[in-house]
Coordinates of C-alpha atoms in Angstrom, one line a residue:
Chain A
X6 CA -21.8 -35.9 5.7
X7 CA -19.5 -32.9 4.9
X8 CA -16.4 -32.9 7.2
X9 CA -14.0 -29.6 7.2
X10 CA -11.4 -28.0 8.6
X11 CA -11.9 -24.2 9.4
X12 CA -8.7 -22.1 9.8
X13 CA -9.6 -19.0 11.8
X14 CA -7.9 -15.6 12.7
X15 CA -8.6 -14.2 15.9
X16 CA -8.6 -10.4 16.6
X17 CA -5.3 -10.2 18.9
X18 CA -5.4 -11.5 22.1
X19 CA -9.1 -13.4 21.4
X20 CA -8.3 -16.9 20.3
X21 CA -8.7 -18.7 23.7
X22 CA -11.9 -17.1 24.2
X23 CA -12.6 -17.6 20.6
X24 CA -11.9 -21.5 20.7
X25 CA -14.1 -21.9 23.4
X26 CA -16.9 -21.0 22.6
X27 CA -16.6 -22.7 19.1
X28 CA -16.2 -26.1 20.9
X29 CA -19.4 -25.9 22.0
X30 CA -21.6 -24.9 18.9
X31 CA -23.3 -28.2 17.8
X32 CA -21.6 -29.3 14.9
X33 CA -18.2 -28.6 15.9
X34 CA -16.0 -31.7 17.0
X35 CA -13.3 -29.5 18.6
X36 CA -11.7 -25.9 18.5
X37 CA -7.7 -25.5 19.3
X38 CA -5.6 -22.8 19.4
X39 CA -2.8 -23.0 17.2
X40 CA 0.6 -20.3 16.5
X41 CA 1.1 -19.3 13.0
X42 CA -0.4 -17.7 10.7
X43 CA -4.2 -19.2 11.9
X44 CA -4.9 -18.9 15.5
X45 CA -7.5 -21.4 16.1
X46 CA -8.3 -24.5 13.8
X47 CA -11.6 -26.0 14.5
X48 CA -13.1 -29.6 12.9
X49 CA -16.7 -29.6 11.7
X50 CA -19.3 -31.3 10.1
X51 CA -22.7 -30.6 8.4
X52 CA -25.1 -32.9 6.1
X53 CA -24.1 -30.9 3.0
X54 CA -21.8 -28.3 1.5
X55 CA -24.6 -25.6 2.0
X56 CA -25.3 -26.4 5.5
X57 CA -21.6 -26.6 6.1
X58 CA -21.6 -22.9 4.7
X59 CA -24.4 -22.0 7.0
X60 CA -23.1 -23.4 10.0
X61 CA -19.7 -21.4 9.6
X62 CA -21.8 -17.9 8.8
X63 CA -24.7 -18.2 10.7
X64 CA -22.8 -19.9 14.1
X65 CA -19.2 -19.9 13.9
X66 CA -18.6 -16.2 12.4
X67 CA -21.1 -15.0 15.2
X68 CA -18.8 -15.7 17.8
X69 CA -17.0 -12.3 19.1
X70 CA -13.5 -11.7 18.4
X71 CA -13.0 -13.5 14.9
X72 CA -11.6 -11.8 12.0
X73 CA -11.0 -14.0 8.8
X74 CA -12.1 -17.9 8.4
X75 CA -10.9 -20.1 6.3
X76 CA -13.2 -23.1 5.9
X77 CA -11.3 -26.6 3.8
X78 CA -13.6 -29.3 3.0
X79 CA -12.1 -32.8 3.7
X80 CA -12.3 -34.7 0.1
X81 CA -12.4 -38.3 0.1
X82 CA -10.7 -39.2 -3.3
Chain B
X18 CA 13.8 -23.4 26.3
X19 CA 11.4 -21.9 23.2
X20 CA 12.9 -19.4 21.7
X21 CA 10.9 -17.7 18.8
X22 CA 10.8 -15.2 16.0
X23 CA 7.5 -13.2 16.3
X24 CA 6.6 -11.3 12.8
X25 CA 4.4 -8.6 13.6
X26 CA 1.8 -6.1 11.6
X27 CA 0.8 -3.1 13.4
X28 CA -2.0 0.0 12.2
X29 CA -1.0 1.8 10.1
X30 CA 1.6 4.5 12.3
X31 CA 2.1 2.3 14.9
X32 CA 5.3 0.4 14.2
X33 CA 7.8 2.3 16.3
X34 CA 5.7 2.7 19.5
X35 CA 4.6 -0.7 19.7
X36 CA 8.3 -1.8 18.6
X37 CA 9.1 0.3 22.1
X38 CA 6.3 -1.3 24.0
X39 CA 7.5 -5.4 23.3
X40 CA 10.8 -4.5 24.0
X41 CA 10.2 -4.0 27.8
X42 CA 8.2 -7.1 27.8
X43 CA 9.6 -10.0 30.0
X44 CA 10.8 -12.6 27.9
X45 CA 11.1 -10.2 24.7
X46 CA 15.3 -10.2 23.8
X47 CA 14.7 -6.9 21.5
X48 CA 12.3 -5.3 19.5
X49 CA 12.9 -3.8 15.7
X50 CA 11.2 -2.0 13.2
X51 CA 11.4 -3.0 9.8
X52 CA 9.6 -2.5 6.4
X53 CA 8.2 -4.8 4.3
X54 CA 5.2 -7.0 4.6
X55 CA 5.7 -6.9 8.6
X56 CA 6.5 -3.8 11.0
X57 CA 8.1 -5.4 13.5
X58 CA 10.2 -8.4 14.5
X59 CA 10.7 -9.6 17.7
X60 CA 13.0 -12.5 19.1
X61 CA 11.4 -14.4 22.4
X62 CA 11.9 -17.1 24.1
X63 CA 9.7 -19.3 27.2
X64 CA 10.4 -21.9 28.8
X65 CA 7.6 -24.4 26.9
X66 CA 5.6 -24.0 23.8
X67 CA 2.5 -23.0 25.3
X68 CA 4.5 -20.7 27.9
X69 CA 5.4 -19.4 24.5
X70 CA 2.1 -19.0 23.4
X71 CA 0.8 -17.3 26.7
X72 CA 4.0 -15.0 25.8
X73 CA 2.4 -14.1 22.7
X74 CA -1.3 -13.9 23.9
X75 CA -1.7 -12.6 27.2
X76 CA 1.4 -10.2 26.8
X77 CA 2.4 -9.0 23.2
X78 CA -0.7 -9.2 22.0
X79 CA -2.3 -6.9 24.4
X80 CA 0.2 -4.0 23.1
X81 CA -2.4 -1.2 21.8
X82 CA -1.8 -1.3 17.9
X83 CA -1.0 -4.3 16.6
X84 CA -3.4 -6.4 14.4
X85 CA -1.2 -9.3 13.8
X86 CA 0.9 -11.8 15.3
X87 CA 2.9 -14.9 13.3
X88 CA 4.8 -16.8 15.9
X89 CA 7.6 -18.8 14.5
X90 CA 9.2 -21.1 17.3
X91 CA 13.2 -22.0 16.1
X92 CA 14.1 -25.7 16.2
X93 CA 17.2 -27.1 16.7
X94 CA 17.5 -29.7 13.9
Chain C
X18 CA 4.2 -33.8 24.4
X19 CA 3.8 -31.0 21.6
X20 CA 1.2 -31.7 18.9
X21 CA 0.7 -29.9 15.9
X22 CA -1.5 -29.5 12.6
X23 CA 0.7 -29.3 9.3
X24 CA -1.2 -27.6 6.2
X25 CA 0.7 -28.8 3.5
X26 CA 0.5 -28.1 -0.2
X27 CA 1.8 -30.8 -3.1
X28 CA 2.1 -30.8 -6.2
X29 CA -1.0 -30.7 -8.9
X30 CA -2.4 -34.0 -8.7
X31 CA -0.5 -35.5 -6.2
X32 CA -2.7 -34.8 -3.1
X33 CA -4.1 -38.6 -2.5
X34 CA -0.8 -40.4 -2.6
X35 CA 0.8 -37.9 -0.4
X36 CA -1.6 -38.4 1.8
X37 CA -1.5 -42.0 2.0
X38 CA 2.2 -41.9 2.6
X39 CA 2.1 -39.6 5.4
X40 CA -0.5 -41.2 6.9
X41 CA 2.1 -44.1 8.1
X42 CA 4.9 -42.4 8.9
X43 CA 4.9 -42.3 13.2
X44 CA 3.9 -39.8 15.1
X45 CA 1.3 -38.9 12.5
X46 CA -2.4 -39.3 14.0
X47 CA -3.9 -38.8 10.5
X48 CA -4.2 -37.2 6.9
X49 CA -6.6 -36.4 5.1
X50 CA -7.1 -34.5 1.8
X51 CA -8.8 -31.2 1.6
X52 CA -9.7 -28.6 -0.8
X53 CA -8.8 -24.5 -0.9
X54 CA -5.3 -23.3 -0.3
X55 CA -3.6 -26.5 1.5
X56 CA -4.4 -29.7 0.0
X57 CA -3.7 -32.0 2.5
X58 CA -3.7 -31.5 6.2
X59 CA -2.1 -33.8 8.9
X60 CA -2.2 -33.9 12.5
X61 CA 0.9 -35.1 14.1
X62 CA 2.4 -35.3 17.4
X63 CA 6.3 -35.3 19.1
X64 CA 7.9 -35.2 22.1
X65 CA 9.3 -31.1 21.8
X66 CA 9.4 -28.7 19.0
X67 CA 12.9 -30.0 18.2
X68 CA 11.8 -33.6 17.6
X69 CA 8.5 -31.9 16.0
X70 CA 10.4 -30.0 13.3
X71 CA 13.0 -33.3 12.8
X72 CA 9.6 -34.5 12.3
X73 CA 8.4 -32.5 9.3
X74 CA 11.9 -32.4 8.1
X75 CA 12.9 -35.7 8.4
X76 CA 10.3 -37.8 8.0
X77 CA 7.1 -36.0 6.3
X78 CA 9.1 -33.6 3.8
X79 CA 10.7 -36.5 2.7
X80 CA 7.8 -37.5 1.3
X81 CA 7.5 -37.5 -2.6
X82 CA 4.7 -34.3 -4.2
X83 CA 5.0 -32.3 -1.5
X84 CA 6.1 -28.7 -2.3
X85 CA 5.0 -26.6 1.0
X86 CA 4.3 -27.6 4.8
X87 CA 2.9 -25.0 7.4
X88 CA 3.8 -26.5 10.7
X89 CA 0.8 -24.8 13.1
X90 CA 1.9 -26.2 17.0
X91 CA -1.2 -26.4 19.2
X92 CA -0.9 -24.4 22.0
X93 CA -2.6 -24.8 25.7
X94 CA -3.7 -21.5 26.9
Chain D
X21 CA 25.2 0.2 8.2
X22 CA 21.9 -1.1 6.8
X23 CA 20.9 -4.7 8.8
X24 CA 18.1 -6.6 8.0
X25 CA 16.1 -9.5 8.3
X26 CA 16.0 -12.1 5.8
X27 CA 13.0 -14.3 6.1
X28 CA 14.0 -17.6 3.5
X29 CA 11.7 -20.6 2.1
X30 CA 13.6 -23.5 1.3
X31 CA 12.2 -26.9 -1.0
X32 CA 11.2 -29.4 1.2
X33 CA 13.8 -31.0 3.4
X34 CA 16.5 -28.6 2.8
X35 CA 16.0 -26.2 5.6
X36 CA 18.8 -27.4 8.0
X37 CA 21.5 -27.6 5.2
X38 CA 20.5 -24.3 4.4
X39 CA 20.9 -22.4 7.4
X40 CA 24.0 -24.3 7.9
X41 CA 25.6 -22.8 4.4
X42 CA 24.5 -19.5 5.0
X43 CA 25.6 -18.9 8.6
X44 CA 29.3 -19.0 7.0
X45 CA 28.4 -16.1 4.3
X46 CA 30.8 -12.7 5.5
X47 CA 27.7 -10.2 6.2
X48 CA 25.3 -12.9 8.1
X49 CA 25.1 -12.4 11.7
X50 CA 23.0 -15.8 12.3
X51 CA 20.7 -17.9 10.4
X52 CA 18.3 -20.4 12.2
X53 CA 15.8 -23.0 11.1
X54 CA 12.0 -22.0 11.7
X55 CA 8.4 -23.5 11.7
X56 CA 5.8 -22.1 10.0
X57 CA 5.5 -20.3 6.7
X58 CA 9.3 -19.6 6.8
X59 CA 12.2 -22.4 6.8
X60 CA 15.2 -20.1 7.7
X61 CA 15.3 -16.8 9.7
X62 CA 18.8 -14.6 8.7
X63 CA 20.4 -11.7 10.2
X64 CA 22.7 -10.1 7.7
X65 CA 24.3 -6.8 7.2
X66 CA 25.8 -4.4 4.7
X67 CA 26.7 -0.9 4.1
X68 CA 24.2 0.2 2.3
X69 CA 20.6 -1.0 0.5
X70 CA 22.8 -1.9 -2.5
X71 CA 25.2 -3.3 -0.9
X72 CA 22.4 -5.5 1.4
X73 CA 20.6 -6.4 -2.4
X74 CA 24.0 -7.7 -3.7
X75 CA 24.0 -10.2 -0.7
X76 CA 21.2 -11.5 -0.9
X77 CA 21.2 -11.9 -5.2
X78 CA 24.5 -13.0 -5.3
X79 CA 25.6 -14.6 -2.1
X80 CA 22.5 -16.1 -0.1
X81 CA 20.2 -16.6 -3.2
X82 CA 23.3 -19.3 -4.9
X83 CA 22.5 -21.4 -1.8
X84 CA 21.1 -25.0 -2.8
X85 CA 17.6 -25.5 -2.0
X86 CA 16.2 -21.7 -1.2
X87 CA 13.1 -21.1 -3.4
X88 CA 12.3 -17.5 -2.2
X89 CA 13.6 -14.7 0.4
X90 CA 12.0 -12.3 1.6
X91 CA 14.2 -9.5 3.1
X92 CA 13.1 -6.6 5.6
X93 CA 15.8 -3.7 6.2
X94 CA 15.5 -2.5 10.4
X95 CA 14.7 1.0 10.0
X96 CA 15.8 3.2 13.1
X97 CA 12.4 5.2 13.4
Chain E
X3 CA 19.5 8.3 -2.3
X4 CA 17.1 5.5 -1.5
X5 CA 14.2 4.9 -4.0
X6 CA 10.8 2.5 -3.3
X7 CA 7.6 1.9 -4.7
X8 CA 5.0 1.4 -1.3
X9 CA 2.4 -0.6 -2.3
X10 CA -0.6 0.3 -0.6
X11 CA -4.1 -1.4 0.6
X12 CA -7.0 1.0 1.8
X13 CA -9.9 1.0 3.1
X14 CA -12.6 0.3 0.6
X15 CA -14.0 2.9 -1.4
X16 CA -10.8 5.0 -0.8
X17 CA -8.1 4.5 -2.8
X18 CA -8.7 7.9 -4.7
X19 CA -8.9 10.1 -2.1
X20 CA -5.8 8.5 -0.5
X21 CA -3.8 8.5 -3.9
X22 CA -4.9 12.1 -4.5
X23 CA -3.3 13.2 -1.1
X24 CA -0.3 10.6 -0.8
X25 CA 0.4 12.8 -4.6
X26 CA 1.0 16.0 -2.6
X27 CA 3.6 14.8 0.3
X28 CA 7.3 16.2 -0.1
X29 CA 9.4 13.0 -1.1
X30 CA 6.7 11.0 -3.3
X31 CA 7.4 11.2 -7.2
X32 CA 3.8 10.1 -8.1
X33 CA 0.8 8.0 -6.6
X34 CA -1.4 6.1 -8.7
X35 CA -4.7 3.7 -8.5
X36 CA -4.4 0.6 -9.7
X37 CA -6.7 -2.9 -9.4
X38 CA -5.6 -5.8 -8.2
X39 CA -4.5 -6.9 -4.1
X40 CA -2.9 -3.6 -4.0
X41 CA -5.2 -0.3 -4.3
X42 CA -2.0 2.8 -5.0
X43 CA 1.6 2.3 -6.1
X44 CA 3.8 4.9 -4.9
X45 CA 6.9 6.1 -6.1
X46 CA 9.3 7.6 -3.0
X47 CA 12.4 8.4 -2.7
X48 CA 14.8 9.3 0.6
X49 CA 18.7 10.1 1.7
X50 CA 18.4 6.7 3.7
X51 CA 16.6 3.5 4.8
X52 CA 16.0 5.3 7.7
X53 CA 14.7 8.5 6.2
X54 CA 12.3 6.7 4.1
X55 CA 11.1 4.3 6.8
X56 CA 10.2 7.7 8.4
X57 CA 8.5 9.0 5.1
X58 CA 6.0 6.2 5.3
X59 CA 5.7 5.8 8.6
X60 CA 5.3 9.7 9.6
X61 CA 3.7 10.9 6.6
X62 CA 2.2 8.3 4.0
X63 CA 0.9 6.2 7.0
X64 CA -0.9 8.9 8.5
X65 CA -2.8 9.6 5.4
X66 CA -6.8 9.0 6.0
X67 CA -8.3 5.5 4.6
X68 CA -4.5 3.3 4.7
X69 CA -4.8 0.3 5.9
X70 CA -1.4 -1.4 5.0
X71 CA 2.0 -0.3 3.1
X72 CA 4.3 -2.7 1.8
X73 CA 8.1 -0.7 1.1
X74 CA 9.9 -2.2 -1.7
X75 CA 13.4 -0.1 -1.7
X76 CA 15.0 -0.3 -5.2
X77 CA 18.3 -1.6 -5.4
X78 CA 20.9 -1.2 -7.9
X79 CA 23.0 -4.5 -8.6
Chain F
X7 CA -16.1 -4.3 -23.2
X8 CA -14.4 -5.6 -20.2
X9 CA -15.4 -8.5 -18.1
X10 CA -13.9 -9.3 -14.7
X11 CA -14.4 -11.6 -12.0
X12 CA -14.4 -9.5 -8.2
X13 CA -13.5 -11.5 -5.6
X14 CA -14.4 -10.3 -2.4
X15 CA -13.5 -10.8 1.7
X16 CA -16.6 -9.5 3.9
X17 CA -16.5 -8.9 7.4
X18 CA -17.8 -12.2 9.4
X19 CA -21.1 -13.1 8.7
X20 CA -21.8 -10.6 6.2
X21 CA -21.2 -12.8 3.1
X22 CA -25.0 -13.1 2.2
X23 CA -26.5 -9.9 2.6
X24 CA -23.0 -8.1 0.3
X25 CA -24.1 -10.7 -2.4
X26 CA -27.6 -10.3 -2.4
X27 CA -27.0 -6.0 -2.4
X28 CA -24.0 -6.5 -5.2
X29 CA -26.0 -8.6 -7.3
X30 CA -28.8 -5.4 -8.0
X31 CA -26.0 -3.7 -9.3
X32 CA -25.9 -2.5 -12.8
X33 CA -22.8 -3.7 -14.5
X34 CA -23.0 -6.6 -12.0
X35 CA -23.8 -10.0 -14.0
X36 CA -24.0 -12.2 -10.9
X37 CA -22.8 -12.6 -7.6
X38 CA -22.5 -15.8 -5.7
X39 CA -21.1 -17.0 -1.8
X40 CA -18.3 -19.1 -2.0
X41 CA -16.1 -20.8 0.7
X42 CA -12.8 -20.4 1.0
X43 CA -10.3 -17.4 1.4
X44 CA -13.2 -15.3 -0.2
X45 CA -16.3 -15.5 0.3
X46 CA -18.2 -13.6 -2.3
X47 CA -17.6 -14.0 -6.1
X48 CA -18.7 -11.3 -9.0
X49 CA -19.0 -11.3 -12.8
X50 CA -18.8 -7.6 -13.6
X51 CA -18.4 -6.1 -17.0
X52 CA -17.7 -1.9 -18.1
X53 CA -16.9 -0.3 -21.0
X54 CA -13.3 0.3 -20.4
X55 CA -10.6 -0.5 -17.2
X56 CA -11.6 2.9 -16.2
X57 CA -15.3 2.2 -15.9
X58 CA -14.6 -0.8 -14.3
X59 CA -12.3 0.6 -12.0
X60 CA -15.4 3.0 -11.0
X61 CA -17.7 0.7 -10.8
X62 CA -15.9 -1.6 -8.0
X63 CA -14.4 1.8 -6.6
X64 CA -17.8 3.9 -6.3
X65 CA -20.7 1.3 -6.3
X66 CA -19.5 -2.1 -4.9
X67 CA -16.7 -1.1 -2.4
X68 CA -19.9 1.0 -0.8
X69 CA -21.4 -1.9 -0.4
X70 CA -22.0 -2.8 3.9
X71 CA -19.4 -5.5 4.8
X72 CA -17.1 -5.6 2.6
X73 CA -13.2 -5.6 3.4
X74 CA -11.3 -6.6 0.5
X75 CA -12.1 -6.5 -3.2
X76 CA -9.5 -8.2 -5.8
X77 CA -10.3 -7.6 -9.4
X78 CA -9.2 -9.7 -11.7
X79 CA -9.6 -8.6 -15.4
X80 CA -10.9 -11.2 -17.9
X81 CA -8.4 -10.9 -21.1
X82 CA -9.0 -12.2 -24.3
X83 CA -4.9 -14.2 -25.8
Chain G
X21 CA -25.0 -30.5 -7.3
X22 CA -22.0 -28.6 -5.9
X23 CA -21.1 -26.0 -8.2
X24 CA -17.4 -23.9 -7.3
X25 CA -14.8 -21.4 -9.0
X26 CA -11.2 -22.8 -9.3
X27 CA -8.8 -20.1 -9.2
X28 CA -5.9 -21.3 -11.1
X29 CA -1.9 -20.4 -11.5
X30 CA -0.2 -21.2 -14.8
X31 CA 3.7 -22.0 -15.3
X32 CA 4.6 -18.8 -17.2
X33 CA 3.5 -18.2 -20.7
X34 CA 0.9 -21.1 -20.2
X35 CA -2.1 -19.2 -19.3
X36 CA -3.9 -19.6 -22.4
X37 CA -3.4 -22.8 -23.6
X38 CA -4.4 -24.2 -19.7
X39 CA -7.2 -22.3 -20.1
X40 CA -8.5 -23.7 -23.5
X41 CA -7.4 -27.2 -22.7
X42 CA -9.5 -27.1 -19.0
X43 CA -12.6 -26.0 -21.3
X44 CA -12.8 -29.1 -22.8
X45 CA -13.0 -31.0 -19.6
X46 CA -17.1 -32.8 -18.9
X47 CA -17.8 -30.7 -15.3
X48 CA -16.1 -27.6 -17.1
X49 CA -18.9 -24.8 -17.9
X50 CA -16.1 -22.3 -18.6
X51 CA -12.6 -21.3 -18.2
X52 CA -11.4 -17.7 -18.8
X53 CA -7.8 -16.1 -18.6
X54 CA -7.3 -13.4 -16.0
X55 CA -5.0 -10.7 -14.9
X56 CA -4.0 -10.9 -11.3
X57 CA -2.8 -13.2 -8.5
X58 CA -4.5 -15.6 -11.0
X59 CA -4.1 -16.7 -14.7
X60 CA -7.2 -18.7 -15.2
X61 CA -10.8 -18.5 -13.7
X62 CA -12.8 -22.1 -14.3
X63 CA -16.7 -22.8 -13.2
X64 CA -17.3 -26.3 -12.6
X65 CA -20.0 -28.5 -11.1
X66 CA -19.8 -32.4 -10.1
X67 CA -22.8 -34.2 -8.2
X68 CA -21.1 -34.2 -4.5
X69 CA -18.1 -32.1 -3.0
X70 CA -16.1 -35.9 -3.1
X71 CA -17.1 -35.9 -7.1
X72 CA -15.6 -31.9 -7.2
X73 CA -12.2 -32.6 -6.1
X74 CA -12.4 -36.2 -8.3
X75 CA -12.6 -33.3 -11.1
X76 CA -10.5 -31.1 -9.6
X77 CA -7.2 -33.9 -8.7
X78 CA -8.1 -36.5 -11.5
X79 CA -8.8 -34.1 -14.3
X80 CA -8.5 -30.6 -14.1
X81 CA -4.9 -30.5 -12.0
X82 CA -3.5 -33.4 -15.0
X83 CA -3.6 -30.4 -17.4
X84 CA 0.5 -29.3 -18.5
X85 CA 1.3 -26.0 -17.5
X86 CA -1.2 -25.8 -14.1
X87 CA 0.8 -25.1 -10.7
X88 CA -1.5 -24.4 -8.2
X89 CA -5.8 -24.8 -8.1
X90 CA -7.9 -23.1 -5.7
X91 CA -11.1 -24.8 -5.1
X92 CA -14.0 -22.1 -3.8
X93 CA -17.3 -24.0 -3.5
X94 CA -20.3 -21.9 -4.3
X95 CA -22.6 -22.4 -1.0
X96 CA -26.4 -21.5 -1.8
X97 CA -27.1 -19.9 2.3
Chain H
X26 CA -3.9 3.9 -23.5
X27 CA -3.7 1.5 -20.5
X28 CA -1.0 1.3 -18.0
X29 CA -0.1 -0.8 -15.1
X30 CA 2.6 -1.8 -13.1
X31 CA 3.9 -5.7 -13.2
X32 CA 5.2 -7.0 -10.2
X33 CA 7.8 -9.9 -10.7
X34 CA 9.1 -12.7 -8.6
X35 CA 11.9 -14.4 -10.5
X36 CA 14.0 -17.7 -10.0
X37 CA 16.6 -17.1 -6.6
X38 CA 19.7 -15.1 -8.3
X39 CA 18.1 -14.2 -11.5
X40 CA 16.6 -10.9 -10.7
X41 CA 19.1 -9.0 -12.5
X42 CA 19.2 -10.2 -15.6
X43 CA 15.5 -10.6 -15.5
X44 CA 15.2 -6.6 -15.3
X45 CA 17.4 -5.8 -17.6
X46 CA 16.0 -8.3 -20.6
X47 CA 12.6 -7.1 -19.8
X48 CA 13.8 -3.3 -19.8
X49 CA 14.4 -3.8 -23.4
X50 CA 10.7 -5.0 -24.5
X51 CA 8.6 -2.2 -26.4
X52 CA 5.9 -1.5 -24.7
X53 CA 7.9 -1.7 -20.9
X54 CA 8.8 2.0 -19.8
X55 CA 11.2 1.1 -17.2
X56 CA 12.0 -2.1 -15.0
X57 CA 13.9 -2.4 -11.5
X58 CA 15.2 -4.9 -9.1
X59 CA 13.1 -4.1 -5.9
X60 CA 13.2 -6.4 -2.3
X61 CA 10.3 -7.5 -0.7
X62 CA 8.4 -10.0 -1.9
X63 CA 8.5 -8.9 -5.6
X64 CA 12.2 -8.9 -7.2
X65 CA 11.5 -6.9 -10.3
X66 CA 9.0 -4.2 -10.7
X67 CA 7.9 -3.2 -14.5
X68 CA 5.8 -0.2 -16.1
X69 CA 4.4 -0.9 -19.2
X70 CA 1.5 -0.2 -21.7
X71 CA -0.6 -1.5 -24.4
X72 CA -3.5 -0.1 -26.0
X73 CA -6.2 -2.2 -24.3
X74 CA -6.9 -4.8 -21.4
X75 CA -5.8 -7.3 -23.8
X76 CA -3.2 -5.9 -25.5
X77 CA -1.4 -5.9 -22.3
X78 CA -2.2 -9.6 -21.2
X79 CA -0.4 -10.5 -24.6
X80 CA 2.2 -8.1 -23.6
X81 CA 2.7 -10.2 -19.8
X82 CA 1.7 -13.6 -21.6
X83 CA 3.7 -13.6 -24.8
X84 CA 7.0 -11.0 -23.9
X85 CA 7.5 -10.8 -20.4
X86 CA 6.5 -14.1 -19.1
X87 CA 8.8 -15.9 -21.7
X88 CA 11.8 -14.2 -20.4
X89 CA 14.2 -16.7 -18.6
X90 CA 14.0 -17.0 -14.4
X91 CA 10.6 -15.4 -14.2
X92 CA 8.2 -17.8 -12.0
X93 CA 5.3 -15.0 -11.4
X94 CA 4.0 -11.8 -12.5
X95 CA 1.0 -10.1 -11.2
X96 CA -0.3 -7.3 -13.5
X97 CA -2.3 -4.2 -11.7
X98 CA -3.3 -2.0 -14.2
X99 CA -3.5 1.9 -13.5
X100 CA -7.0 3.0 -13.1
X101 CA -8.5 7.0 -14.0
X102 CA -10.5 7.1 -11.2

């Protein structure tokens, strides 16, 4: 298994909306809202790198209201 | 009490009318334009960090004309 | 209690033994290494912003390799 | 006058000492430690964008521990 | 006088059309295309901060195709 | 000749259909999705930095989706 | 395989002999100097994402003169 | 001919005498202490793409208190 960390920009006013309905796409193990320069970090996990890839273009990106994503593979070293 | 530094980016045009908007806000201490990467700065404070957040979301962030908010909470070290 | 995510970037090469150390320090749930712009991402809790940032200040920036942290506070909408 | 706002990055662990060096600079309203991807937040002012450059170079840039500032003149729109 | 270089992001597929008309506005010495994160330099120059925050804001800013200036006001140490 | 790598920020969930249009470009050697703050990148090559600066301006910038392009010259020490 | 760019920042004046020492390096298929936010472009591949940022830590970030990597993954969607 | 414009950011307190030894290379037309998030910005030009990457790599970069420079060279659109 892949697991990631995907930093997300929200248009303004959007990220609670936003993080909710990323918590419940299948893949996701939870969605916050954070301040800074992200407004919503969300954990994930996929089989591989390219279904990782999928799963943040073809579900997460989907979701009305997000701007930018930023998706950070955890590395086990 | 929160009290926060809130670096904003407007459209392009809209720096001193949103600057006007925030500064009426409840919670807002004052409001300026400045140049640079951001258009406007903003001290606030809220009595918790997510009354802080709710500050930033459900009140600044509605202001027709911005596109981004960075929320950076002061800490008393 | 305030929790928080802390993006943090280390020196080249150093990204695994920074984890490791920040992994142990208290109030720190875990760390883990990652790739793209932050190299090592922790999620960390504290009593109130105050104690959060004597957190990153005291305890995790203390930490040998580390040359930027974003502090991110989780906020309940 | 010209005022501005002088957003500062300090190495790791240095913030507090920092903000507590420049507050005492002649020209610096008030300097506070921040989270996020700023360390120190300063008010300053001078009499003119020359004058306001000279501060920064060769008053708040000698501080131990600041790796960068960033500094945004208020313009009066 | 104050002098800057605005460094300027537009929309793609305008940076000509925005350089060509930035060229023409009373207070900007010369606007060129360049490659890179930034898509026009300008060169500007006003009797005061204040003057030129109203140059970009009133003038550059409502060219056709900006999306984001970045004012960096030469100074003179 | 010059070579240069284009990387590129699309609008949310546009990644694959920009590289799949980018890559029938002529000038365009390849053009892959990648994760991360980008999320397409090009190999492009032109005569001169004016022909290359056309080509990104007038052929790939009009490509549907994109937001961003960053060239980045390849230069031979 | 996982194939990804590595968007790299030299110390100053190191650009080219990073680049040519990084070339050398099993996983490497090229490494190219660049103008821009970056001073060297690298393609790599390793067997799993784990095995890229082995590379990535363990080889590519023990090269003199590197002070930041960017790891993009190419994802195949 | 090809132009661009090099924007510097140099060591805390070293911006001055950063502009003025790089005012004297042949090749730069002019170089100026700016604030924002560059300290020094340079015009300069060589008589191809790499030309002026030797230019940054083995003149401008090796002058003392520079820790970045991002070259955007002028395009004839």
């Amino acid at each position: 298994m892949v697991q990631a960390y995907i930093l997300i920009q929200t248009e303004v006013g959007k990220a609670t909306s936003v993080a909710q309905v990323i918590a419940e796409i299948p893949g996701v193990l939870h969605a916050e809202d954070v301040t800074g320069p992200y407004d919503v970090i969300v954990r994930a996990e996929a089989r591989t790198v390219d279904d990782l890839g999928r799963l943040v273009l073809a579900q997460i990106q989907q979701v009305e209201g997000i701007t930018r994503t930023l998706t950070c593979p955890v590395v086990h070293l």
